[in-house]
Phi, psi and omega in degrees: 000350182289337180273006179285121181248125179248122178261170176247131181239137178245132181240127175269118187271011182295120178058028174258136180295137187302317181294320179293319177299315183294320182291319178293319179294321180294323178295318180291319180296323180283335182090019182288348178272002181255150177289346181264020183296134173219129187294341182265001179243149175266087185246021183276177180264167173280142181236127174249126177246123179248163181058046182294336181285348182259014180290150185255149172237135183274158177063219180253030181295330182299327182263334186259324182285138182242146174255123184256149169211157185231137182282342183101349178261157178300132182075018186265020179279127176235143182233144178217142180288159181291335176296316178291320182294319179291331178284318186276312184214082184292335179293326179293324179295317180290317179296322180295320180293320181287322179300324180292342181259002177260161179298148182266063178208191184294329178292320178296322178292323178288329176290328180291336178290344179272005179262129178235119183243134182225144169274143184084175186263004180264140175211152184271020186249032181292332181292338179278354179052065181291146179266131179292141181253133179244142178274151179293315181215123181241002181293143183250000000 
């Protein structure tokens, strides 16, 4: 494990479709873009996502798609549309999309700790010298 190198990647979410952003971020968090990928090791990079409030949703998903959460009590299911969620807490919408694409076990939870999502273009990780990530095709 001493030869494991973790880089920092910064992704600008301005006008990027939420699903495409989540799939690319999940691949980087898992380390599937590296030749040393192994599914039982957490060998991915750190991901910083900025401008989370400017992420795009295609079609009428903003009004029709709902984000669910449960309090743990009977009848505690609450639903909110993605338009409201992006207005109120856009970081939660991006984290929820990426969480759904990671493994549902302890490795997935540890990979999620390497995700940093921020609204706006400011972030406190300048000392890590993150490398900007570009998508192959972002046209909608």
